[in-house]
Short mmCIF file of C-alpha atoms in Angstrom, two decimals:
data_model
loop_
_atom_site.label_atom_id
_atom_site.label_comp_id
_atom_site.label_asym_id
_atom_site.label_seq_id
_atom_site.Cartn_x
_atom_site.Cartn_y
_atom_site.Cartn_z
CA MET A 18 -36.68 55.88 -84.52
CA LYS A 19 -35.14 52.92 -82.68
CA MET A 20 -33.94 55.30 -79.98
CA ALA A 21 -37.45 56.65 -79.49
CA ILE A 22 -38.94 53.15 -79.28
CA THR A 23 -36.32 52.07 -76.75
CA SER A 24 -36.92 55.18 -74.67
CA SER A 25 -40.68 54.65 -74.75
CA LEU A 26 -40.32 51.05 -73.55
CA VAL A 27 -38.05 52.06 -70.69
CA LEU A 28 -40.31 54.95 -69.68
CA PHE A 29 -43.39 52.71 -69.75
CA SER A 30 -41.69 50.12 -67.57
CA VAL A 31 -40.42 52.77 -65.16
CA LEU A 32 -43.88 54.35 -64.93
CA ALA A 33 -45.41 51.01 -63.95
CA ALA A 34 -42.70 50.32 -61.37
CA THR A 35 -42.86 53.85 -59.97
CA THR A 36 -46.63 53.65 -59.58
CA ALA A 37 -46.21 50.57 -57.38
CA PHE A 38 -43.41 52.24 -55.45
CA SER A 39 -45.50 55.39 -54.96
CA ILE A 40 -48.30 53.36 -53.39
CA SER A 41 -45.68 51.90 -51.05
CA MET A 42 -44.44 55.37 -50.12
CA THR A 43 -47.92 56.48 -49.10
CA ARG A 44 -48.10 53.58 -46.66
CA MET A 45 -44.63 53.86 -45.17
CA SER A 46 -43.73 53.01 -41.52
CA SER A 47 -40.57 54.31 -42.38
CA GLY A 48 -37.84 68.48 -58.65
CA ALA A 49 -34.93 67.80 -56.29
CA CYS A 50 -32.55 70.64 -55.48
CA HIS A 51 -28.90 69.55 -55.45
CA LYS A 52 -27.77 71.81 -52.66
CA LYS A 53 -25.59 71.16 -49.64
CA LEU A 54 -27.61 69.75 -46.76
CA PHE A 55 -26.91 69.50 -43.06
CA SER A 56 -24.97 66.35 -42.24
CA SER A 57 -24.73 66.72 -38.45
CA VAL A 58 -26.76 64.64 -36.02
CA PRO A 59 -27.57 65.54 -32.41
CA SER A 60 -25.60 63.87 -29.67
CA ASP A 61 -27.04 61.20 -27.42
CA VAL A 62 -29.83 62.12 -25.04
CA ASP A 63 -28.90 65.29 -23.17
CA GLY A 64 -28.49 65.07 -19.44
CA MET A 65 -27.30 61.46 -19.39
CA SER A 66 -23.88 60.59 -18.04
CA PHE A 67 -21.81 57.62 -19.14
CA ASP A 68 -18.82 55.70 -17.93
CA PRO A 69 -16.24 56.58 -20.64
CA SER A 70 -14.95 53.01 -20.84
CA LEU A 71 -18.48 51.64 -21.14
CA ASP A 72 -19.37 54.22 -23.77
CA GLU A 73 -16.26 53.30 -25.78
CA ALA A 74 -17.14 49.61 -25.60
CA VAL A 75 -20.63 50.38 -26.93
CA ASN A 76 -19.16 52.41 -29.77
CA VAL A 77 -16.84 49.57 -30.74
CA GLU A 78 -19.65 47.01 -30.68
CA ARG A 79 -21.91 49.35 -32.64
CA GLN A 80 -19.26 49.83 -35.33
CA GLU A 81 -18.66 46.08 -35.58
CA LEU A 82 -22.38 45.51 -36.10
CA LYS A 83 -22.50 48.23 -38.77
CA ASN A 84 -19.52 46.68 -40.58
CA GLU A 85 -21.21 43.28 -40.54
CA LEU A 86 -24.41 44.85 -41.83
CA LEU A 87 -22.56 46.62 -44.65
CA GLN A 88 -20.96 43.36 -45.73
CA LEU A 89 -24.32 41.62 -45.93
CA CYS A 90 -25.85 44.51 -47.86
CA ALA A 91 -23.06 44.36 -50.43
CA SER A 92 -23.13 40.56 -50.69
CA TYR A 93 -26.86 40.32 -51.39
CA ASP A 94 -27.44 43.29 -53.72
CA ARG A 95 -29.23 45.52 -51.19
CA GLY A 96 -31.69 42.73 -50.42
CA PHE A 97 -32.78 42.15 -54.01
CA GLY A 98 -30.77 38.91 -54.08
CA ALA A 99 -31.04 37.98 -50.42
CA SER A 100 -31.86 34.52 -49.16
CA PRO A 101 -34.27 34.04 -46.24
CA LYS A 102 -31.26 33.26 -44.05
CA ALA A 103 -29.54 36.51 -45.02
CA ARG A 104 -32.68 38.51 -44.26
CA LYS A 105 -32.90 36.94 -40.82
CA GLU A 106 -29.26 37.79 -40.18
CA VAL A 107 -29.86 41.42 -41.13
CA ASP A 108 -33.01 41.60 -39.00
CA LYS A 109 -30.98 40.30 -36.05
CA ILE A 110 -28.28 42.95 -36.54
CA ILE A 111 -30.90 45.70 -36.85
CA ALA A 112 -32.50 44.55 -33.59
CA GLN A 113 -29.10 44.80 -31.87
CA LEU A 114 -28.41 48.22 -33.34
CA GLU A 115 -31.81 49.44 -32.18
CA LEU A 116 -30.77 48.73 -28.59
CA MET A 117 -27.69 50.95 -29.14
CA ASN A 118 -29.47 53.70 -31.07
CA PRO A 119 -27.66 56.99 -30.30
CA THR A 120 -30.85 58.85 -31.26
CA PRO A 121 -33.56 57.01 -29.30
CA VAL A 122 -35.83 60.07 -29.13
CA ASN A 123 -36.54 63.18 -31.22
CA ALA A 124 -35.10 61.75 -34.44
CA ALA A 125 -38.01 63.35 -36.31
CA ARG A 126 -37.42 66.81 -34.81
CA GLY A 127 -37.79 69.57 -37.38
CA VAL A 128 -38.61 67.25 -40.27
CA ASP A 129 -41.81 69.22 -40.87
CA GLY A 130 -39.82 72.41 -41.47
CA GLU A 131 -40.89 74.01 -38.21
CA ASN A 132 -38.75 75.10 -35.24
CA SER A 133 -35.65 75.50 -37.39
CA ASP A 134 -34.05 77.54 -34.59
CA GLU A 135 -33.47 74.31 -32.63
CA GLY A 136 -30.49 73.47 -34.83
CA PRO A 137 -29.83 70.99 -37.65
CA VAL A 138 -32.61 68.50 -38.34
CA PRO A 139 -31.38 64.97 -37.46
CA LEU A 140 -32.82 63.37 -40.61
CA GLU A 141 -31.92 66.14 -43.05
CA GLY A 142 -29.65 65.06 -45.89
CA ALA A 143 -29.34 62.63 -48.76
CA TRP A 144 -29.61 58.95 -47.83
CA ARG A 145 -28.80 56.13 -50.26
CA MET A 146 -30.57 52.83 -49.68
CA ILE A 147 -28.23 49.87 -49.22
CA TRP A 148 -30.76 47.29 -47.93
CA THR A 149 -34.47 46.64 -47.77
CA THR A 150 -36.76 43.79 -46.81
CA ALA A 151 -39.88 45.59 -48.06
CA LEU A 152 -41.43 43.30 -50.66
CA ASP A 153 -43.14 46.17 -52.49
CA VAL A 154 -39.71 47.71 -53.15
CA LEU A 155 -38.03 44.39 -53.91
CA ASN A 156 -40.71 43.88 -56.58
CA LEU A 157 -39.17 46.78 -58.51
CA ALA A 158 -36.55 44.28 -59.68
CA ALA A 159 -39.22 42.06 -61.27
CA SER A 160 -39.50 44.13 -64.45
CA PRO A 161 -38.00 42.36 -67.51
CA ILE A 162 -37.26 45.74 -69.11
CA ALA A 163 -35.85 48.10 -66.45
CA ALA A 164 -33.77 47.31 -63.36
CA PRO A 165 -33.50 49.56 -60.28
CA GLY A 166 -30.20 51.36 -59.86
CA ALA A 167 -29.43 53.74 -57.02
CA ILE A 168 -32.30 54.50 -54.61
CA TYR A 169 -32.26 57.59 -52.42
CA GLN A 170 -34.35 59.37 -49.84
CA VAL A 171 -33.50 63.06 -49.79
CA ILE A 172 -34.92 64.92 -46.80
CA ASP A 173 -34.97 68.69 -47.13
CA PRO A 174 -37.68 69.70 -44.62
CA PRO A 175 -40.54 69.62 -45.10
CA ILE A 176 -40.03 67.68 -48.36
CA ALA A 177 -38.92 64.05 -48.44
CA LEU A 178 -38.00 63.07 -51.97
CA ASN A 179 -37.69 59.40 -52.86
CA ILE A 180 -35.50 58.84 -55.91
CA ILE A 181 -35.12 55.67 -57.98
CA ASP A 182 -32.76 55.36 -60.92
CA PHE A 183 -33.73 52.80 -63.57
CA ILE A 184 -31.51 51.32 -66.25
CA PRO A 185 -32.43 48.98 -69.12
CA ARG A 186 -31.97 45.43 -67.86
CA ILE A 187 -30.03 44.45 -70.95
CA GLN A 188 -27.47 47.16 -70.19
CA SER A 189 -25.79 45.04 -67.53
CA LEU A 190 -25.07 42.39 -70.18
CA LEU A 191 -23.39 44.80 -72.57
CA PRO A 192 -19.75 45.96 -72.61
CA THR A 193 -19.03 49.01 -70.44
CA GLN A 194 -18.14 51.06 -73.50
CA PHE A 195 -21.66 50.60 -74.87
CA PRO A 196 -23.68 53.86 -74.59
CA SER A 197 -25.71 53.85 -71.38
CA SER A 198 -29.30 54.81 -70.63
CA LEU A 199 -30.91 55.95 -67.38
CA VAL A 200 -34.33 57.19 -66.26
CA ARG A 201 -34.82 58.80 -62.85
CA ALA A 202 -38.12 58.56 -60.96
CA GLU A 203 -38.83 61.05 -58.18
CA VAL A 204 -41.62 60.49 -55.66
CA LYS A 205 -42.31 63.69 -53.74
CA THR A 206 -43.80 63.53 -50.24
CA ARG A 207 -44.34 66.10 -47.53
CA ALA A 208 -43.06 65.13 -44.08
CA SER A 209 -44.91 65.78 -40.83
CA LEU A 210 -44.60 64.95 -37.15
CA ARG A 211 -46.84 62.44 -35.41
CA PRO A 212 -48.14 63.22 -31.90
CA ASN A 213 -46.62 61.19 -29.07
CA TYR A 214 -44.06 59.51 -31.36
CA SER A 215 -40.84 61.52 -31.51
CA ASN A 216 -39.17 59.04 -33.90
CA ARG A 217 -42.09 58.77 -36.33
CA VAL A 218 -42.31 60.69 -39.60
CA GLY A 219 -45.62 61.10 -41.40
CA LEU A 220 -45.63 61.26 -45.21
CA ASN A 221 -48.23 62.81 -47.50
CA PHE A 222 -47.84 61.81 -51.13
CA GLU A 223 -47.77 64.77 -53.55
CA ALA A 224 -46.32 63.96 -56.96
CA VAL A 225 -44.33 61.67 -59.24
CA LYS A 226 -41.84 62.81 -61.86
CA LEU A 227 -40.02 60.74 -64.47
CA VAL A 228 -36.87 62.33 -65.85
CA PRO A 229 -34.97 60.76 -68.78
CA ILE A 230 -31.31 61.37 -67.88
CA GLU A 231 -29.55 59.56 -70.69
CA VAL A 232 -30.59 57.51 -73.72
CA LEU A 233 -27.84 55.55 -75.47
CA GLY A 234 -25.25 57.98 -74.19
CA VAL A 235 -27.17 61.07 -75.32
CA LYS A 236 -28.95 63.63 -73.16
CA PRO A 237 -32.55 63.22 -74.35
CA ASP A 238 -33.72 66.81 -74.75
CA PHE A 239 -36.42 65.45 -77.07
CA LEU A 240 -38.01 63.61 -74.10
CA PRO A 241 -39.39 66.08 -71.55
CA PRO A 242 -39.97 65.02 -67.92
CA LEU A 243 -43.34 63.48 -67.13
CA ASN A 244 -45.07 65.03 -64.09
CA PHE A 245 -48.02 63.59 -62.20
CA ASN A 246 -49.58 65.66 -59.41
CA LEU A 247 -52.06 63.83 -57.22
CA PRO A 248 -54.92 65.19 -55.07
CA GLN A 249 -53.83 66.16 -51.59
CA ILE A 250 -55.54 64.13 -48.89
CA ASN A 251 -54.40 64.35 -45.28
CA VAL A 252 -55.59 60.95 -44.13
CA GLN A 253 -54.77 61.70 -40.49
CA ASP A 254 -57.24 64.62 -40.55
CA LEU A 255 -60.19 62.46 -41.59
CA PRO A 256 -62.87 61.68 -38.96
CA GLY A 257 -62.19 58.54 -36.98
CA VAL A 258 -58.55 58.25 -38.07
CA ASP A 259 -55.86 58.04 -35.40
CA PRO A 260 -53.20 60.64 -36.37
CA ASN A 261 -50.51 58.53 -34.70
CA THR A 262 -51.09 55.36 -36.72
CA SER A 263 -52.73 56.55 -39.95
CA PRO A 264 -51.14 55.32 -43.21
CA GLY A 265 -48.12 57.05 -44.61
CA PHE A 266 -45.34 57.04 -42.01
CA PHE A 267 -42.04 55.47 -41.06
CA ASP A 268 -40.37 54.91 -37.70
CA VAL A 269 -36.69 55.69 -37.16
CA VAL A 270 -35.16 52.54 -35.70
CA TYR A 271 -31.55 53.68 -35.76
CA LEU A 272 -29.84 56.96 -36.64
CA ASP A 273 -26.26 58.17 -36.33
CA ASP A 274 -24.12 60.51 -38.39
CA ASN A 275 -23.82 58.14 -41.36
CA MET A 276 -26.45 55.41 -41.10
CA LEU A 277 -30.24 55.43 -40.98
CA VAL A 278 -32.56 52.47 -40.41
CA ILE A 279 -36.30 52.95 -40.79
CA LYS A 280 -39.29 50.63 -40.70
CA GLN A 281 -42.45 51.19 -42.72
CA ASN A 282 -45.85 50.55 -41.20
CA ALA A 283 -47.52 48.62 -44.02
CA PRO A 284 -46.82 46.36 -45.76
CA GLY A 285 -43.78 46.31 -43.48
CA GLY A 286 -40.06 45.99 -44.00
CA TYR A 287 -36.81 47.69 -43.09
CA PHE A 288 -34.76 50.20 -45.06
CA VAL A 289 -31.07 50.69 -44.31
CA SER A 290 -29.46 53.80 -45.79
CA ILE A 291 -26.13 55.57 -45.60
CA LYS A 292 -25.61 59.33 -45.81
CA VAL A 293 -24.05 60.58 -49.03
CA ASP A 294 -22.78 63.98 -50.15
CA ASN A 295 -24.88 64.13 -53.31
CA TYR A 296 -27.43 62.21 -55.31
CA GLU A 297 -26.40 63.12 -58.83
CA PRO A 298 -27.42 60.43 -61.36
#
């Protein structure tokens, strides 16, 4: 009985947090299948020639900036515990990385699932969020019941799946041998291209699923997943709506073989992610 009550409280809290997050996903500027995804990224713009020494210097500077960014992300809990000064420092690094972006064009190529014969899709893969300045996502940590764990964006064209793991907030105060609990929220969106913006990815919200993974160390077969399918509305197809700037998209600011930086359109904010091999809970 106590287990059921605890599970219900966690699920209720997660549902509220996921609803807010889902609204954010539909305004971005920026059931999963655990299969192996492409991890390769296209080389820099074809046809350009570089001085090898200059190119090496850029690579060194780029890596130094990435290392500095990773240190800040780890020090301030992915942005959830960041001070205004730390956020400004990260914004400055992102601005510098944007100038050295090895994928300045066509980062969104193939994300809609079309033209697969052009090779691996640059954005395809599992990306784990390590930093954000988006207040609507940072607000996920405001719940007194459930705290956000790992956050992923899994892009398997044309589906972009946003995954948030939630754990009971009290769990972090308990000994590690205490049985753990975890609920996974999945926000399913369908990716599309935006005319005239080769680094912009449109997102159409489709569904939300809450999956209890573990309750007090036990796989909760008695708690089935909760699925919520929403009406499909292609906002960009509505009369008078500009398909380039309609709600529900993100811009790729920086992309290489192991790091992705995107910016959402409204309410704004950056997301920094690293590529991972899997997204198992």
